[in-house]
Short mmCIF file of C-alpha atoms in Angstrom, two decimals:
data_model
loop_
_atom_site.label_atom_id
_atom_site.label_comp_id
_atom_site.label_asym_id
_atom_site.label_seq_id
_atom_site.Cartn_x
_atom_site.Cartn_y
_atom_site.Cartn_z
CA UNK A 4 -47.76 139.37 83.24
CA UNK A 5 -44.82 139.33 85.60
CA UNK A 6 -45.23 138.34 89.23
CA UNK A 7 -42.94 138.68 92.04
CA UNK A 8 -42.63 136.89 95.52
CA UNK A 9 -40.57 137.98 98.85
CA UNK A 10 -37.01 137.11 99.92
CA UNK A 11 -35.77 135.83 103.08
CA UNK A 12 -32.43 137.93 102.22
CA UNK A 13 -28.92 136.44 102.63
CA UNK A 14 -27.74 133.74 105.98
CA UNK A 15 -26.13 135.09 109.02
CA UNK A 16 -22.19 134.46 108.72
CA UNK A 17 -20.22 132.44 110.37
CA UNK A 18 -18.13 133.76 112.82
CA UNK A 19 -13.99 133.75 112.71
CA UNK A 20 -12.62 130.91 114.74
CA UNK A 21 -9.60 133.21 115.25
CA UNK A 22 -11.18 136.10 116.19
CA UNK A 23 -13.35 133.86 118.44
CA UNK A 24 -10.27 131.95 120.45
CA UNK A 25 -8.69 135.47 120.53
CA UNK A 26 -11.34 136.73 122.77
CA UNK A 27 -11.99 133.49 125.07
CA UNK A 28 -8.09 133.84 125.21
CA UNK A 29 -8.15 137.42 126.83
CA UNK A 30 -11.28 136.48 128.71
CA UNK A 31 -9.67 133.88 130.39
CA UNK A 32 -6.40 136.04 130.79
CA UNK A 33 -8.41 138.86 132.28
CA UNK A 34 -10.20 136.18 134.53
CA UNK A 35 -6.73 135.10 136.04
CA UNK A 36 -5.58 138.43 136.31
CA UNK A 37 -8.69 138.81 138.74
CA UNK A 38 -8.03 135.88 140.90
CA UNK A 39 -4.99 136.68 141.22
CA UNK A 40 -5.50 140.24 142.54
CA UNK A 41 -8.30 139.01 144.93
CA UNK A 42 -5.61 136.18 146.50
CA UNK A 43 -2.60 138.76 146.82
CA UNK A 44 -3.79 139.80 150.81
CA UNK A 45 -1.32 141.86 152.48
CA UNK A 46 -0.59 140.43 155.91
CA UNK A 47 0.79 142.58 159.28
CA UNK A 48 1.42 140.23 162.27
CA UNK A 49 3.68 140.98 165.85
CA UNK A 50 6.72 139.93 163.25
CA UNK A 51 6.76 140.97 160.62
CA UNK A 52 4.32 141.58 157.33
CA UNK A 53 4.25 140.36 154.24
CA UNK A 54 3.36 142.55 151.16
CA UNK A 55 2.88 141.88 147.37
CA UNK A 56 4.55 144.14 145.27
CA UNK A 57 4.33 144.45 141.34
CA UNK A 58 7.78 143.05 139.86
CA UNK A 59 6.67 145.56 136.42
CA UNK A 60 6.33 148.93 138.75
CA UNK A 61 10.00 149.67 138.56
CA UNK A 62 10.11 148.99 134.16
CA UNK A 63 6.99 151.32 134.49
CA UNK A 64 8.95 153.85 136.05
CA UNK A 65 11.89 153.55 133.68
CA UNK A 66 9.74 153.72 130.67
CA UNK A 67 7.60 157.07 132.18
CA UNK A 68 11.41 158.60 132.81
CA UNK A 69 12.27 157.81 129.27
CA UNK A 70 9.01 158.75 128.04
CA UNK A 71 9.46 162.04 130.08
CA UNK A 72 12.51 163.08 128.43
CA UNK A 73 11.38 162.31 124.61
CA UNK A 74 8.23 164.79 125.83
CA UNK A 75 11.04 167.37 127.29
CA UNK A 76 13.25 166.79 123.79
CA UNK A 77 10.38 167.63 121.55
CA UNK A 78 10.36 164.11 120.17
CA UNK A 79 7.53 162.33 121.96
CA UNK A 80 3.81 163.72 122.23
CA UNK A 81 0.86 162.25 124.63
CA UNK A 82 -1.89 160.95 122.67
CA UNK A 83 -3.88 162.16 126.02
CA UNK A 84 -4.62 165.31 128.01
CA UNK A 85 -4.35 167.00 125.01
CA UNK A 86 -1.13 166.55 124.31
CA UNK A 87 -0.13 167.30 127.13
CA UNK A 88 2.36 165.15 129.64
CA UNK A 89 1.47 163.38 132.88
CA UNK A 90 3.18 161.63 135.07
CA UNK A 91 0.37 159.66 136.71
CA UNK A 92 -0.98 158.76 133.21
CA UNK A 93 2.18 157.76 131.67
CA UNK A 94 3.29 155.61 134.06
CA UNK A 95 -0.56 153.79 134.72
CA UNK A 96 -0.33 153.01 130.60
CA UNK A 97 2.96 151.28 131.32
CA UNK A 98 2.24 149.51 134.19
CA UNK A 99 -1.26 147.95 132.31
CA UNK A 100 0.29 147.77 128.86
CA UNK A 101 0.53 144.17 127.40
CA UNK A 102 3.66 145.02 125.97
CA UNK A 103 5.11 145.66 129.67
CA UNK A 104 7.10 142.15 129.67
CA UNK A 105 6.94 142.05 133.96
CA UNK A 106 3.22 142.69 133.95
CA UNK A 107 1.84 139.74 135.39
CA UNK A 108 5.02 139.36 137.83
CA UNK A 109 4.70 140.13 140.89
CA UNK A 110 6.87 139.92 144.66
CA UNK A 111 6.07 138.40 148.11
CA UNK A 112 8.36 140.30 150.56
CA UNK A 113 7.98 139.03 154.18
CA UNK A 114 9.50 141.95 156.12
CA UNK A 115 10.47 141.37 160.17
CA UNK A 116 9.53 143.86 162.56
CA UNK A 117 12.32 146.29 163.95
CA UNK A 118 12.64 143.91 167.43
CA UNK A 119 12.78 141.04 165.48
CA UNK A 120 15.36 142.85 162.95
CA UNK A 121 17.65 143.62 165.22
CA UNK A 122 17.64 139.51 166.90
CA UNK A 123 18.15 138.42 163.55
CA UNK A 124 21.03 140.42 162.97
CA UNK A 125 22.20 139.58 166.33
CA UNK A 126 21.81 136.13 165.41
CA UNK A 127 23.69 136.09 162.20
CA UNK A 128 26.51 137.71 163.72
CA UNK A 129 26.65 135.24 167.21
CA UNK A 130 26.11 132.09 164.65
CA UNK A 131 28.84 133.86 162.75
CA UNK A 132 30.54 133.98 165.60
CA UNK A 133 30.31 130.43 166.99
CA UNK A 134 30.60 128.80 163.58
CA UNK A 135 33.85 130.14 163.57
CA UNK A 136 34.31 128.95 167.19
CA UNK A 137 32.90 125.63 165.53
CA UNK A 138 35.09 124.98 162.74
CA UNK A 139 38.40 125.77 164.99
CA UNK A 140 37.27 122.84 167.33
CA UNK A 141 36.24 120.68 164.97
CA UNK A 142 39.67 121.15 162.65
CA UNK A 143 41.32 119.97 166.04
CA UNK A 144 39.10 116.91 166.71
CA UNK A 145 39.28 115.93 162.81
CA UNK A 146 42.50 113.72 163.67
CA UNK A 147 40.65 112.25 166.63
CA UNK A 148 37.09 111.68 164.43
CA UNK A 149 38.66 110.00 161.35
CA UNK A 150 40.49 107.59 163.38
CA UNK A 151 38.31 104.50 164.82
CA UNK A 152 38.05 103.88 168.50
CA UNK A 153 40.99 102.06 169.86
CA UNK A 154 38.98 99.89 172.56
CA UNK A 155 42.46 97.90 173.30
CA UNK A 156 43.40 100.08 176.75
CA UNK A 157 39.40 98.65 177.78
CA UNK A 158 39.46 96.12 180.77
CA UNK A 159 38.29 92.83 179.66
CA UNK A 160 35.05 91.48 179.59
CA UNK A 161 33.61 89.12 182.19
CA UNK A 162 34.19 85.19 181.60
CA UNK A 163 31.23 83.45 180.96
CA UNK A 164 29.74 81.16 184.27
CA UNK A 165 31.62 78.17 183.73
CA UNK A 166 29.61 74.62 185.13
CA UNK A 167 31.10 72.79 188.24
CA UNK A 168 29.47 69.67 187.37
CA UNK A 169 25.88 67.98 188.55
CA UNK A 170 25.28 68.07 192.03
CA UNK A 171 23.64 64.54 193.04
CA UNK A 172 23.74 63.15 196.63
CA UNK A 173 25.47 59.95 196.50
CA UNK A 174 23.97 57.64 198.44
CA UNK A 175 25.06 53.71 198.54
CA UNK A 176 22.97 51.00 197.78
CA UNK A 177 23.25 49.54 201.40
CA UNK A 178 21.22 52.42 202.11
CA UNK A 179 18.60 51.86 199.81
CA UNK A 180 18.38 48.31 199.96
CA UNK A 181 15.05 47.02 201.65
CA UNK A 182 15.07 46.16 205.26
CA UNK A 183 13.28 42.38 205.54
CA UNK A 184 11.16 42.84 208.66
CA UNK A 185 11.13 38.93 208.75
CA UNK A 186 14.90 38.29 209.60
CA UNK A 187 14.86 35.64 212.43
CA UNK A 188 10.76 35.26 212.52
CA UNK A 189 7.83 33.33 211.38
CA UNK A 190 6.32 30.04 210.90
CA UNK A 191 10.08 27.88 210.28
CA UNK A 192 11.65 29.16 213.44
CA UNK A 193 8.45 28.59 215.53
CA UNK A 194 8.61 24.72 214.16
CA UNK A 195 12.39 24.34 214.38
CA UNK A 196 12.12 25.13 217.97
CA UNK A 197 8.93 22.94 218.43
CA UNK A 198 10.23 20.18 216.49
CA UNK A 199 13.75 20.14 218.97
CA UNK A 200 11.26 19.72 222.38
CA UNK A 201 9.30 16.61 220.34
CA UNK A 202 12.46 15.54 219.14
CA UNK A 203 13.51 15.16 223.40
CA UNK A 204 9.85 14.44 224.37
CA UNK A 205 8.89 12.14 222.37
CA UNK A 206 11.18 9.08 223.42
CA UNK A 207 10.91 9.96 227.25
CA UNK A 208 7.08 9.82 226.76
CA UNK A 209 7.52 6.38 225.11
CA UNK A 210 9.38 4.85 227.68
CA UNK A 211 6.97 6.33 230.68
CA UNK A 212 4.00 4.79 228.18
CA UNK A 213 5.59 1.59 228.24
CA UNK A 214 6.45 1.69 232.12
CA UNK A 215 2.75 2.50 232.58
CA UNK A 216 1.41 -0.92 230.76
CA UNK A 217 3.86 -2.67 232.33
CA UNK A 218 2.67 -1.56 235.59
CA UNK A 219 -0.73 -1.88 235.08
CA UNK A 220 0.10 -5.87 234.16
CA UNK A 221 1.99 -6.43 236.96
CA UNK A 222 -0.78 -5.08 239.03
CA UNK A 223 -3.58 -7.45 237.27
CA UNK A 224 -4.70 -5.03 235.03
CA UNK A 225 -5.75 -5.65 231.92
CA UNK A 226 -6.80 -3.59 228.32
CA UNK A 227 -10.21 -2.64 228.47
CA UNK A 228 -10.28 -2.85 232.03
CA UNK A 229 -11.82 0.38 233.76
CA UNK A 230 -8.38 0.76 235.87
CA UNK A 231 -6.54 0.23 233.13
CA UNK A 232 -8.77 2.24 230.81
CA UNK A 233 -8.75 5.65 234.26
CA UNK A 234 -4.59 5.21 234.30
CA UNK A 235 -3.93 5.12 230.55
CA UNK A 236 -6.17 8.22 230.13
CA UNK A 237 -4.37 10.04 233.06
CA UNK A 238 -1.32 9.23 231.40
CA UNK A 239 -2.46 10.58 227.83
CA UNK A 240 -3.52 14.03 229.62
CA UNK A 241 -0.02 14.28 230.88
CA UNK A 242 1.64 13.47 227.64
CA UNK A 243 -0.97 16.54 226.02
CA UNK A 244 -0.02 18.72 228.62
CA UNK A 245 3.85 18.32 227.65
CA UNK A 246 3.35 18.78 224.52
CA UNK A 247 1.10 21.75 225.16
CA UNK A 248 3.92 22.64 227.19
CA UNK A 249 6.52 22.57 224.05
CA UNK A 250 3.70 24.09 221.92
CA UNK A 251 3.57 27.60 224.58
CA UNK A 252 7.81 27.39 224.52
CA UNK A 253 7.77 27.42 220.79
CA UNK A 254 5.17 30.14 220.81
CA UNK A 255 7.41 32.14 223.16
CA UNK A 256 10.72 31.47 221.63
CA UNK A 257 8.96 33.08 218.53
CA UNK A 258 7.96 35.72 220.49
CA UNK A 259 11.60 35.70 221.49
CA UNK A 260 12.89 35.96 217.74
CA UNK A 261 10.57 38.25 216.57
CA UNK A 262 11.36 41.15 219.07
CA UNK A 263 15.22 40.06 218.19
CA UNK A 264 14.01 40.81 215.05
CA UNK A 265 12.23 44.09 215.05
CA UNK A 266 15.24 45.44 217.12
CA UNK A 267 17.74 44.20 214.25
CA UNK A 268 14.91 46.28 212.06
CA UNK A 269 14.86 49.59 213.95
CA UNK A 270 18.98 49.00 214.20
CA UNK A 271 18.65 49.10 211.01
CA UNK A 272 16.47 51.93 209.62
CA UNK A 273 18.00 54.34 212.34
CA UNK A 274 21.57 53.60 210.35
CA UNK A 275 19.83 54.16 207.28
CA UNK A 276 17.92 57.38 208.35
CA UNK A 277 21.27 58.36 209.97
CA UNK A 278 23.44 57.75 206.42
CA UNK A 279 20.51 59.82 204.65
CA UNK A 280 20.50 62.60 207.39
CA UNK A 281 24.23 62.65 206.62
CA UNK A 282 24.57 62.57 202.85
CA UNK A 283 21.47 65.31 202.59
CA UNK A 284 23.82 67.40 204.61
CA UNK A 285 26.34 66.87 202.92
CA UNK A 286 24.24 67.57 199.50
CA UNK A 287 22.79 70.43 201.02
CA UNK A 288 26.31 71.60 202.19
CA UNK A 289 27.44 71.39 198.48
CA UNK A 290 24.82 73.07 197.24
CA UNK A 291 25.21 75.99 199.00
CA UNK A 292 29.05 75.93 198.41
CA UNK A 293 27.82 75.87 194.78
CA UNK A 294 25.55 78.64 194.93
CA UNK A 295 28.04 80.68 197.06
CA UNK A 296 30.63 80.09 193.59
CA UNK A 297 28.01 80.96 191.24
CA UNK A 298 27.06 84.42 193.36
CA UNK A 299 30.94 85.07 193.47
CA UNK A 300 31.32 83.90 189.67
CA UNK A 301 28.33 86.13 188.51
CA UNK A 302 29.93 88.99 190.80
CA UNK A 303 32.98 89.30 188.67
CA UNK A 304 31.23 89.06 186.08
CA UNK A 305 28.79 91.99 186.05
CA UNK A 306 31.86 93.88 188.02
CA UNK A 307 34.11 93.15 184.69
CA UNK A 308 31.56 93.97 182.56
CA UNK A 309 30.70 97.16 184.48
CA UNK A 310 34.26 98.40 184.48
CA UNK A 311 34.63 98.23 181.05
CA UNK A 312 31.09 99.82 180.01
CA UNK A 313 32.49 102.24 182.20
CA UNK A 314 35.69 102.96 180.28
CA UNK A 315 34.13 102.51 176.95
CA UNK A 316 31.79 105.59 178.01
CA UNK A 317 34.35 107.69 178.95
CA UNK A 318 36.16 106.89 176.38
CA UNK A 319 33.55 108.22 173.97
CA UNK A 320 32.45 110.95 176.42
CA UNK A 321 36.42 112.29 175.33
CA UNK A 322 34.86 112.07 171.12
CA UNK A 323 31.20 113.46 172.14
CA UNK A 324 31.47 116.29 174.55
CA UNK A 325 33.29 118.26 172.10
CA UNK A 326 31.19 117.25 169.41
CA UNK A 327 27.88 118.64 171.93
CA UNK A 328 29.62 121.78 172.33
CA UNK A 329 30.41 122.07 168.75
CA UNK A 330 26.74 121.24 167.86
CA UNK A 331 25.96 123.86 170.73
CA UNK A 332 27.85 126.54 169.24
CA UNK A 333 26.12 126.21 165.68
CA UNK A 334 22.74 125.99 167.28
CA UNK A 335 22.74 129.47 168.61
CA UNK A 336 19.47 131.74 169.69
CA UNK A 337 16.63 131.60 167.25
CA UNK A 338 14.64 134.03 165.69
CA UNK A 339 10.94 134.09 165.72
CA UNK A 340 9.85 134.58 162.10
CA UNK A 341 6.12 136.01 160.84
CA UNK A 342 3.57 133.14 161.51
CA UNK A 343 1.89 133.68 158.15
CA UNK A 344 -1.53 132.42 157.69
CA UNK A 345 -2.77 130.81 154.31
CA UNK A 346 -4.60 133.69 151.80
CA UNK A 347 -8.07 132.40 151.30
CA UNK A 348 -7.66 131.36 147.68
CA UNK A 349 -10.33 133.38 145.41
CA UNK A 350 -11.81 131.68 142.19
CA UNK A 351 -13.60 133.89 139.95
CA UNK A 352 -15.34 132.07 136.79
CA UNK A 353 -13.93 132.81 133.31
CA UNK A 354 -16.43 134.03 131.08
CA UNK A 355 -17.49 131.30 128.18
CA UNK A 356 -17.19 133.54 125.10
CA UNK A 357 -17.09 130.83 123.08
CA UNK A 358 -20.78 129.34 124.17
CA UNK A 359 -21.84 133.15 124.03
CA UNK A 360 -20.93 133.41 120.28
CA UNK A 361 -22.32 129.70 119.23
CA UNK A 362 -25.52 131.30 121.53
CA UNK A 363 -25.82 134.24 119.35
CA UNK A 364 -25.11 132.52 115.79
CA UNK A 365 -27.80 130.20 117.04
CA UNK A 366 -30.42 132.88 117.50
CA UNK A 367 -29.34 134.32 114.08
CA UNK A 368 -29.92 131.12 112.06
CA UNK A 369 -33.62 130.47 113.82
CA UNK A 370 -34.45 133.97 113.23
CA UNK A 371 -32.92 133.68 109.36
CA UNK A 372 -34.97 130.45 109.11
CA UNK A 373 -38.40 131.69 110.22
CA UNK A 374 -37.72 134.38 107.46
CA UNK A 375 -37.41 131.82 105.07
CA UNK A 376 -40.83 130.20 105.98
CA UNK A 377 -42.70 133.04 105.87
CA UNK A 378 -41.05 134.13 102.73
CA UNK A 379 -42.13 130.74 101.43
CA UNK A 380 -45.95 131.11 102.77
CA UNK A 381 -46.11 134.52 101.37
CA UNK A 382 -45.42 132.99 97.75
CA UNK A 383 -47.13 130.02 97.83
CA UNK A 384 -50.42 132.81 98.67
CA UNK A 385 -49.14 134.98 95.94
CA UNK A 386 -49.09 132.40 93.14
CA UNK A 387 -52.45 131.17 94.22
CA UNK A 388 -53.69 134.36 93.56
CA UNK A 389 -52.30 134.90 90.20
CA UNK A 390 -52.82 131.65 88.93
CA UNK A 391 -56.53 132.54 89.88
CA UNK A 392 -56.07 136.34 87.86
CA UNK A 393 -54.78 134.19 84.91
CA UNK A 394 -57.50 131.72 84.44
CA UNK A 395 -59.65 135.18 84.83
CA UNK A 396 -58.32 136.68 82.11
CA UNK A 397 -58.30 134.08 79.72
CA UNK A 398 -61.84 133.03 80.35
CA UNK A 399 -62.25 136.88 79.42
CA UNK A 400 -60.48 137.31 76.36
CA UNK A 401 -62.46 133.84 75.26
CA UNK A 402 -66.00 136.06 75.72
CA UNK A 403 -64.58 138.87 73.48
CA UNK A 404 -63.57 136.49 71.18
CA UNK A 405 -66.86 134.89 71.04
CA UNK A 406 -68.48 137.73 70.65
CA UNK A 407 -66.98 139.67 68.09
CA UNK A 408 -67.39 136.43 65.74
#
């Protein structure tokens, strides 16, 4: 007994690599091409436009003139319109044909308008016109502009201040010396003068002392006596009152010195204050003879210095001004050119063809493997069932067996 079980039937292939990178290739091509169209805006402004123009039209229209006289000659026959030739179509198949080498080239022409044309040619010809103006002035400077400046005819610079020494007042030393207040007064003239009056009193007093005891003797009197005693005191009172009397001359002979004395002072400090008066004039004075010479010193000097800035600018005013009309002459009128604005850039997605195959060989294999599993259940069931038939059998063949013995 022969039994037989399903097949899943063969695995999906694999697809070609090269086949597959040839389509992602064009996909992405075509995807290019696209973004590419979408960014090529035509733009009109007050100025001027600018248009994009297809570098391949005019090998399009070569090839459809070619193309038109093999069809006239016999030897060329359109595979469309039934044979028959058309312009439109002709040159449409060689614009888009891959083997059109200029395909993908293509032209940004910025165009002006006609007012702006015709400055712009005005333009070119006036710059014409002055550069020529230009170059004769500056072959006739190009002696004076290769040479250096020759600053030797220049006035001199100013001199520098030059120091007259230090001012100082110069006061002498008699000036400055200190004035003693004391000359001639105080306590040692006071007792020179006192001690000359006791120097004359003093022996006159003896004698009248001894004159008065002698007296008193001669009279009867004696020491201790009350006469005696009245008349000697009498006599002392007299002698204090001279000397009282030398004491008040030697206070006013001080008196004396010490206005002498202050009057010698003032004398004095007046000539002192009169020599300072005098020298801070005279300091003053040179000051302001000095600051007269430096005024007059820094006169010159900014009036040298001026001079000669003055000569050096003309001087280079003679290199420059024809250099400024030179530059002047190249500069000429300008032409207002198209303000162009920035194309929105487009970006269109490429297709993945690549994850779109892998996709599709992926469904494949889970569909080619869910075959296999059922193929595999459905044979598992069917040998079940004929191992059960078998064991059927031969348990039947066994009866017959029996029973015919």
């Amino acid at each position: 007994m022969r039994v037989i079980g399903k097949s899943a039937g063969s695995p999906p292939s694999a697809p070609d690599p090269v086949v597959t990178a040839q389509a992602q290739t064009q996909s992405n091509v075509d995807t290019a091409r696209t973004n590419a169209a979408l960014n090529r805006v035509n733009q009109v402004t007050p100025y001027g436009n600018l248009t994009y123009t297809n570098s391949g039209a005019d090998w399009a229209q070569q090839q459809t003139q070619k193309a038109k006289a093999a069809y006239d000659a016999g030897t060329y026959t359109p595979t469309q319109n039934g044979g028959q030739f058309d312009w439109n179509t002709e040159y449409q198949g060689a614009l888009n044909a891959d083997w059109n080498p200029y395909k993908d080239t293509w032209t940004a022409t910025t165009s002006l308008s006609p007012e702006q044309q015709t400055l712009y040619n005005q333009t070119v010809q006036g710059q014409t016109m002055y550069g020529n103006a230009a170059l004769r002035g500056l072959s006739q400077l190009q002696d004076k502009i290769g040479s250096p400046v020759d600053y030797s005819g220049v006035p001199a610079a100013g001199q520098a201040y030059q120091q007259q020494g230090q001012l100082a007042p110069t006061l002498t030393q008699d000036a400055w010396q200190a004035i003693d207040p004391n000359i001639g007064y105080g306590a040692q003239s006071r007792e020179r003068v006192e001690q000359a009056m006791f120097d004359r009193l003093s022996p006159v007093q003896a004698q009248q002392r001894a004159a008065q005891e002698t007296s008193l003797r001669n009279q009867g009197l004696t020491p201790g006596s009350e006469a005696y005693t009245n008349a000697m005191r009498d006599l002392g009172q007299q002698e204090n009152d001279a000397r009282l009397a030398v004491i008040a001359a030697g206070g006013q002979e001080e008196a004396t010195q010490a206005n002498i004395a202050n009057t010698l002072f003032n004398q004095k400090a007046s000539n002192r204050d009169a020599l300072l008066n005098a020298q801070n004039t005279l300091f003053g004075q040179q000051a302001a003879s000095r600051g007269l010479f430096d005024q007059e010193q820094e006169q010159q000097f900014n009036q040298s210095n001026a001079l000669r800035q003055q000569s050096i600018n003309e001087m280079l005013a003679q290199r420059q001004i024809p250099l400024n009309e030179i530059a002047a002459l190249l500069g000429g009128q300008q032409v207002q050119y198209p303000q162009l604005q920035t194309t929105p850039q487009s970006n269109a997605a490429g297709t993945d063809y690549v994850s779109l195959i892998n996709g599709q060989i992926a469904a494949q294999n889970n569909a080619y493997n869910a075959k296999v599993q059922n193929a595999a259940s459905g044979n598992a069931t069917t040998g079940t069932v004929a191992a059960s038939l078998i064991s059927a059998l031969a348990s039947a063949a066994a009866s017959r067996q029996g029973s015919g013995g």
